XYZ file of C-alpha atoms in Angstrom:
438
model
C 18.145 -59.078 -55.772
C 19.119 -55.879 -53.956
C 19.818 -52.455 -55.443
C 21.781 -49.509 -54.059
C 21.005 -45.963 -55.191
C 23.220 -42.914 -54.852
C 26.186 -41.182 -56.430
C 28.735 -43.716 -57.685
C 32.333 -43.702 -58.831
C 34.292 -46.456 -60.536
C 37.101 -46.932 -63.050
C 37.093 -48.619 -66.444
C 40.871 -48.503 -66.887
C 44.155 -47.193 -65.516
C 44.104 -43.395 -65.027
C 47.904 -43.299 -64.739
C 48.071 -44.586 -68.307
C 44.969 -43.349 -70.135
C 44.111 -40.324 -68.003
C 41.452 -39.713 -65.389
C 38.650 -38.461 -67.625
C 39.005 -41.408 -69.994
C 38.831 -44.007 -67.213
C 36.681 -42.519 -64.442
C 32.951 -43.280 -64.397
C 31.149 -40.852 -62.086
C 27.342 -40.976 -62.001
C 25.547 -38.448 -59.798
C 22.449 -40.642 -59.401
C 23.292 -44.281 -60.018
C 21.896 -47.701 -59.237
C 23.997 -50.781 -58.501
C 21.856 -53.940 -58.642
C 23.218 -57.132 -57.108
C 22.010 -60.705 -57.342
C 23.655 -64.083 -56.768
C 26.779 -62.409 -55.436
C 27.399 -60.392 -58.598
C 26.577 -56.996 -60.016
C 23.772 -57.482 -62.535
C 23.138 -53.841 -63.445
C 24.981 -50.552 -63.055
C 24.229 -47.161 -64.505
C 22.134 -44.041 -64.210
C 19.067 -44.551 -62.023
C 16.737 -43.417 -64.799
C 18.055 -46.211 -67.029
C 18.407 -49.018 -64.482
C 15.361 -48.667 -62.233
C 12.781 -49.498 -64.953
C 14.641 -52.750 -65.711
C 14.549 -54.125 -62.171
C 12.007 -56.810 -61.261
C 8.960 -55.444 -59.440
C 9.470 -55.264 -55.709
C 13.274 -55.163 -55.855
C 14.485 -53.537 -52.610
C 16.360 -50.297 -53.293
C 18.570 -48.919 -50.509
C 18.853 -45.157 -50.975
C 22.084 -43.470 -49.858
C 22.009 -39.682 -49.885
C 25.111 -37.540 -49.307
C 27.102 -40.644 -50.136
C 29.390 -42.174 -52.733
C 29.113 -45.806 -53.829
C 32.363 -47.459 -54.867
C 33.803 -50.897 -55.445
C 34.991 -52.336 -52.143
C 38.477 -51.372 -51.060
C 41.342 -53.801 -51.700
C 44.258 -53.915 -49.245
C 47.219 -55.233 -51.222
C 49.519 -56.048 -48.275
C 48.680 -56.543 -44.579
C 49.795 -58.674 -41.586
C 46.760 -59.667 -39.527
C 48.829 -61.175 -36.653
C 50.405 -57.762 -36.058
C 47.094 -56.131 -35.149
C 47.864 -56.465 -31.393
C 51.095 -54.451 -31.809
C 49.804 -51.698 -34.092
C 51.310 -48.403 -32.955
C 54.414 -49.985 -31.367
C 56.861 -47.444 -32.730
C 60.220 -45.832 -32.166
C 62.195 -48.401 -34.158
C 63.365 -48.871 -37.712
C 62.322 -52.018 -39.574
C 64.851 -54.629 -38.418
C 64.806 -53.558 -34.770
C 61.009 -53.250 -34.854
C 60.734 -56.848 -36.057
C 63.094 -58.087 -33.357
C 61.599 -56.053 -30.507
C 57.883 -56.251 -31.287
C 56.823 -58.503 -34.148
C 58.451 -61.862 -33.632
C 57.373 -62.213 -30.004
C 53.755 -61.506 -30.951
C 53.797 -63.803 -33.969
C 55.095 -66.690 -31.819
C 51.645 -66.825 -30.197
C 49.928 -67.942 -33.416
C 50.741 -71.614 -33.007
C 47.598 -71.478 -30.867
C 44.591 -71.783 -33.193
C 42.174 -70.142 -30.759
C 44.419 -67.127 -30.269
C 44.843 -66.826 -34.029
C 41.101 -67.114 -34.604
C 40.295 -64.414 -32.043
C 42.673 -61.968 -33.708
C 41.480 -62.992 -37.182
C 37.887 -62.223 -36.206
C 38.871 -58.783 -34.945
C 40.976 -58.121 -38.028
C 38.207 -59.089 -40.457
C 35.592 -57.111 -38.538
C 37.809 -54.020 -38.536
C 38.596 -54.441 -42.228
C 34.910 -54.576 -43.127
C 34.246 -51.591 -40.878
C 36.786 -49.750 -43.008
C 35.266 -50.871 -46.308
C 37.995 -53.422 -47.112
C 36.404 -56.357 -48.913
C 39.579 -58.059 -50.202
C 43.110 -58.205 -48.826
C 46.406 -59.955 -49.453
C 47.287 -61.146 -45.969
C 50.461 -62.435 -44.315
C 49.805 -64.987 -41.596
C 52.653 -66.375 -39.445
C 54.949 -69.364 -39.816
C 52.321 -71.514 -38.091
C 49.735 -73.355 -40.228
C 47.167 -72.697 -37.487
C 47.379 -68.977 -38.284
C 46.311 -69.673 -41.875
C 43.577 -72.105 -40.908
C 42.175 -69.576 -38.433
C 42.059 -66.714 -40.921
C 40.597 -68.739 -43.775
C 38.040 -70.365 -41.459
C 36.707 -66.959 -40.445
C 36.941 -65.478 -43.950
C 34.987 -68.418 -45.403
C 32.084 -67.674 -43.067
C 31.837 -64.217 -44.633
C 32.355 -65.423 -48.227
C 35.270 -63.029 -48.590
C 37.528 -62.769 -51.601
C 40.834 -63.171 -49.732
C 44.456 -64.004 -50.565
C 46.671 -65.275 -47.722
C 49.525 -67.589 -46.889
C 51.784 -69.089 -44.245
C 54.983 -67.086 -43.791
C 58.174 -68.970 -44.709
C 61.135 -68.245 -42.408
C 64.069 -70.579 -41.805
C 66.844 -68.270 -40.558
C 67.725 -65.026 -38.766
C 64.784 -65.023 -36.361
C 63.886 -66.617 -32.991
C 63.241 -70.386 -33.049
C 59.540 -69.961 -32.199
C 58.899 -68.298 -35.566
C 61.126 -70.475 -37.746
C 60.393 -73.487 -39.907
C 62.792 -75.274 -42.259
C 62.933 -75.329 -46.025
C 61.330 -78.787 -46.098
C 58.746 -78.148 -43.400
C 57.791 -74.830 -44.951
C 57.294 -76.573 -48.286
C 55.283 -79.430 -46.791
C 53.046 -77.212 -44.680
C 52.444 -74.764 -47.514
C 51.577 -77.560 -49.919
C 49.052 -78.965 -47.444
C 47.515 -75.515 -46.917
C 47.221 -74.975 -50.672
C 45.363 -78.260 -50.960
C 43.100 -77.348 -48.070
C 42.228 -73.764 -48.968
C 43.247 -72.566 -52.437
C 40.174 -72.131 -54.601
C 37.778 -72.972 -51.783
C 34.941 -70.511 -52.220
C 36.514 -67.103 -52.828
C 39.773 -67.918 -51.025
C 43.173 -68.017 -52.701
C 46.595 -69.000 -51.427
C 49.829 -67.013 -51.600
C 53.263 -68.569 -51.282
C 54.737 -66.204 -48.688
C 58.469 -66.024 -47.954
C 58.631 -63.215 -45.409
C 61.651 -61.561 -46.994
C 65.103 -62.449 -48.236
C 66.622 -61.833 -44.789
C 64.733 -64.719 -43.155
C 64.792 -67.320 -45.939
C 67.818 -69.302 -47.055
C 68.374 -70.023 -50.744
C 67.093 -73.547 -50.047
C 63.809 -72.198 -48.741
C 63.438 -69.761 -51.633
C 64.051 -72.697 -54.000
C 61.281 -74.606 -52.229
C 58.972 -71.608 -52.575
C 59.704 -71.469 -56.295
C 58.921 -75.181 -56.541
C 55.518 -74.593 -54.925
C 54.764 -71.925 -57.516
C 55.724 -74.213 -60.396
C 53.633 -77.056 -58.979
C 50.555 -74.847 -58.482
C 50.545 -72.458 -61.392
C 47.643 -70.299 -60.212
C 48.765 -69.550 -56.656
C 49.926 -66.078 -55.701
C 53.310 -64.958 -54.364
C 53.785 -62.216 -51.777
C 56.808 -60.883 -49.929
C 58.766 -57.693 -49.200
C 61.426 -55.923 -51.204
C 63.702 -52.902 -50.680
C 61.780 -51.492 -47.733
C 64.598 -50.136 -45.573
C 68.196 -49.115 -46.360
C 69.715 -51.314 -43.639
C 67.596 -54.242 -44.837
C 68.811 -53.766 -48.414
C 72.416 -53.773 -47.225
C 71.839 -56.942 -45.185
C 70.278 -58.745 -48.149
C 73.328 -57.870 -50.237
C 75.500 -59.569 -47.592
C 73.258 -62.622 -47.235
C 72.745 -63.173 -50.978
C 76.013 -61.982 -52.586
C 75.384 -63.646 -55.938
C 72.218 -61.676 -56.620
C 72.431 -58.520 -58.709
C 69.913 -56.775 -56.446
C 67.395 -57.435 -53.694
C 64.705 -58.055 -56.330
C 67.046 -60.392 -58.186
C 67.121 -62.683 -55.128
C 63.478 -63.505 -55.798
C 63.863 -63.599 -59.572
C 66.618 -66.211 -59.295
C 64.206 -68.518 -57.465
C 61.226 -68.127 -59.801
C 59.281 -65.840 -57.489
C 58.466 -62.994 -59.873
C 55.667 -62.855 -62.406
C 52.023 -61.903 -62.988
C 50.698 -63.307 -59.694
C 53.548 -61.960 -57.534
C 53.292 -58.805 -55.426
C 56.007 -57.253 -53.273
C 55.469 -54.771 -50.474
C 57.192 -51.381 -50.166
C 59.806 -51.043 -52.931
C 61.071 -47.806 -51.409
C 64.699 -48.265 -52.479
C 64.249 -49.918 -55.864
C 66.569 -48.852 -58.681
C 65.592 -47.917 -62.219
C 66.826 -51.356 -63.307
C 64.555 -52.967 -60.708
C 61.521 -51.103 -62.038
C 62.368 -52.354 -65.514
C 62.522 -55.947 -64.270
C 59.175 -55.554 -62.503
C 57.647 -54.206 -65.705
C 59.165 -56.903 -67.919
C 58.068 -59.731 -65.616
C 54.686 -58.121 -64.842
C 55.410 -58.273 -61.112
C 53.351 -55.935 -58.909
C 54.121 -53.659 -55.966
C 52.117 -52.821 -52.859
C 52.484 -49.177 -51.802
C 52.441 -48.972 -47.982
C 52.702 -45.248 -47.167
C 51.697 -45.177 -43.493
C 54.102 -48.028 -42.730
C 56.968 -46.465 -44.647
C 56.401 -43.228 -42.760
C 55.916 -44.839 -39.335
C 59.098 -46.922 -39.537
C 61.081 -44.193 -41.291
C 61.766 -46.403 -44.298
C 61.540 -43.680 -46.941
C 59.301 -42.308 -49.686
C 57.979 -44.664 -52.356
C 58.387 -43.195 -55.852
C 54.895 -43.811 -57.199
C 55.355 -41.592 -60.238
C 58.390 -43.598 -61.300
C 56.605 -46.902 -60.681
C 53.638 -45.893 -62.855
C 55.628 -44.175 -65.608
C 54.068 -44.697 -69.027
C 55.898 -47.134 -71.241
C 57.467 -48.965 -68.304
C 54.638 -49.029 -65.781
C 54.429 -51.462 -62.874
C 51.094 -52.613 -61.441
C 50.687 -50.910 -58.050
C 48.078 -51.340 -55.337
C 47.579 -49.416 -52.120
C 48.143 -51.231 -48.812
C 47.761 -50.576 -45.094
C 50.595 -52.921 -44.000
C 49.166 -53.116 -40.491
C 50.899 -53.376 -37.996
C 53.812 -51.465 -39.533
C 51.065 -49.319 -40.981
C 49.109 -47.237 -38.519
C 45.519 -47.629 -39.682
C 43.156 -49.985 -41.481
C 41.362 -46.930 -42.859
C 41.879 -46.810 -46.597
C 40.970 -43.109 -46.573
C 43.839 -42.433 -44.154
C 46.106 -44.587 -46.320
C 45.084 -42.674 -49.450
C 45.893 -39.411 -47.683
C 49.300 -40.723 -46.634
C 49.992 -41.746 -50.239
C 49.017 -38.248 -51.342
C 51.371 -36.650 -48.817
C 54.256 -38.919 -49.800
C 53.718 -38.054 -53.459
C 53.592 -34.346 -52.594
C 56.883 -34.600 -50.689
C 58.402 -36.324 -53.704
C 57.367 -33.484 -55.985
C 54.843 -35.580 -57.936
C 51.317 -34.819 -56.607
C 48.813 -37.677 -56.599
C 45.359 -36.888 -57.999
C 42.586 -37.946 -55.605
C 40.950 -40.068 -58.301
C 44.226 -41.905 -58.823
C 44.440 -42.560 -55.094
C 40.979 -44.139 -55.146
C 41.960 -46.174 -58.198
C 44.969 -47.548 -56.281
C 42.618 -48.661 -53.505
C 40.090 -50.341 -55.817
C 40.698 -51.399 -59.411
C 44.447 -50.730 -59.161
C 44.931 -52.947 -56.114
C 42.697 -55.613 -57.653
C 44.849 -55.477 -60.788
C 48.025 -55.699 -58.690
C 46.660 -58.945 -57.254
C 45.563 -60.250 -60.655
C 41.913 -60.120 -59.605
C 40.634 -57.139 -61.602
C 38.503 -59.466 -63.742
C 36.486 -60.234 -60.593
C 36.691 -57.301 -58.171
C 37.687 -53.646 -57.974
C 35.078 -52.083 -60.283
C 31.371 -51.405 -60.470
C 30.412 -53.238 -63.648
C 27.995 -55.931 -64.738
C 29.420 -59.382 -64.029
C 31.817 -58.281 -61.308
C 31.572 -59.764 -57.849
C 29.283 -57.592 -55.732
C 31.793 -56.230 -53.206
C 30.757 -52.629 -52.620
C 31.432 -49.844 -50.119
C 29.228 -46.815 -49.427
C 31.015 -43.679 -48.211
C 29.116 -41.157 -46.097
C 30.341 -37.824 -47.442
C 29.094 -35.991 -44.328
C 30.265 -38.418 -41.636
C 31.395 -35.704 -39.217
C 30.162 -32.145 -38.597
C 33.342 -30.734 -40.129
C 32.981 -32.876 -43.246
C 29.320 -31.942 -43.574
C 30.286 -28.269 -43.530
C 33.295 -28.680 -45.816
C 31.376 -30.665 -48.419
C 28.980 -27.788 -48.940
C 31.878 -25.887 -50.493
C 33.421 -28.472 -52.834
C 33.428 -27.666 -56.527
C 33.656 -31.109 -58.132
C 34.268 -34.815 -57.540
C 38.047 -34.329 -57.385
C 37.784 -31.874 -54.521
C 35.184 -34.074 -52.830
C 37.616 -37.006 -52.871
C 40.463 -34.818 -51.634
C 38.359 -33.647 -48.705
C 37.291 -37.183 -47.818
C 40.927 -38.309 -47.863
C 42.064 -35.398 -45.710
C 39.260 -35.482 -43.135
C 37.638 -38.920 -43.376
C 38.279 -42.107 -41.440
C 36.409 -45.287 -40.471
C 33.328 -43.198 -39.568
C 32.910 -42.430 -43.268
C 32.146 -46.064 -44.102
C 28.350 -46.059 -44.153
C 27.965 -49.661 -45.365
C 30.027 -52.545 -46.700
C 28.600 -55.249 -48.986
C 30.335 -58.578 -49.644
C 29.041 -60.774 -52.474
C 25.861 -58.689 -52.460
C 25.184 -58.994 -48.710
C 25.448 -56.126 -46.238
C 28.099 -57.230 -43.736
C 28.609 -53.831 -42.085
C 26.009 -51.154 -41.491
C 27.480 -48.313 -39.464
C 24.218 -46.868 -38.262
C 22.735 -50.208 -37.321
C 25.894 -51.129 -35.423
C 25.838 -47.806 -33.562
C 22.267 -48.388 -32.403
C 23.035 -51.792 -30.893
């Protein structure tokens, strides 16, 4: 057993629906006790400490905030080597930068080297779970899951399905994509804390035959996830309309092939219509909000307030979308989401931003019964934020009035340096200060 002591913040529900005060649990002096990979006690230190077995180690974190580990709802690990390759809109960016890099992932050793870097950087940024796109090559999935299994990570990932409109080195066929995905599901889904996602890249690069095959995989394995992209870029939306003329909308392309539902999550959703939001709500299909990517590629402003509107709400999680996104820092991503909301005339409360990166993203992935909150019985994935990680932050924090302003300041000024420690299944897998001393 190990216990962490310090200020803590978690959520018991959805603040977009029930309000912040009714769902936010902020304890100025809390203890999170972990044993066997799960949280076994959480509450005020005065109540929890006397219940711990004698000799239980207690790690004290002052000037800090303990939270559930961050959840990245949409990310492409093979694009890490091209992060920051800008100057293009989505379709040209894919053609000029992404596909050439992703062609290298037929090589297991190359894929494993990048996967190791990606996972290390994620943990350094407090990300304990992610929904990850690999490449068309099965080796890219094997490499990522092999490395994630060593860390006992709760991870969702899948082989990208692409059978048209891309270079031959990153294409499969409808049948080969089905066969390879089915083999990967058998090899990895449910192994430890790993889960598989059927992953058509997007409707531009999959024929109806391949989307049918993807839907068949979902029907044959009723607890796998689905991940893809929808309505990211205006030119992309127009192209999908040309390629799939029978569909009522971009989202309807996926719906026609059985690829919407409670375990499905779609990235971006910048150009969704009101009718699309209704379909997402009715089918309980989730969205991943990727603000730094949408900004970097000039795709547009996601309408978070419309997506989370009471009475017709859609599950939404925050996502880095690296390498379209520009940082694996969830704090930077939260700030970008706040700025996008501000530009759209619907400000985002800092607590709601943190919810989107923890319980909200876990809920978007259908994993909120296991991760995303500090509560007894939850898996012990925890991040500790240093609230004074830079001299400027240390000064600024002396002037904050409440937890809302503290979160706003951390979003505005914080980055990877603010991640003091990251715990996965109750084990410390990143200690900033220890790493700095090595």
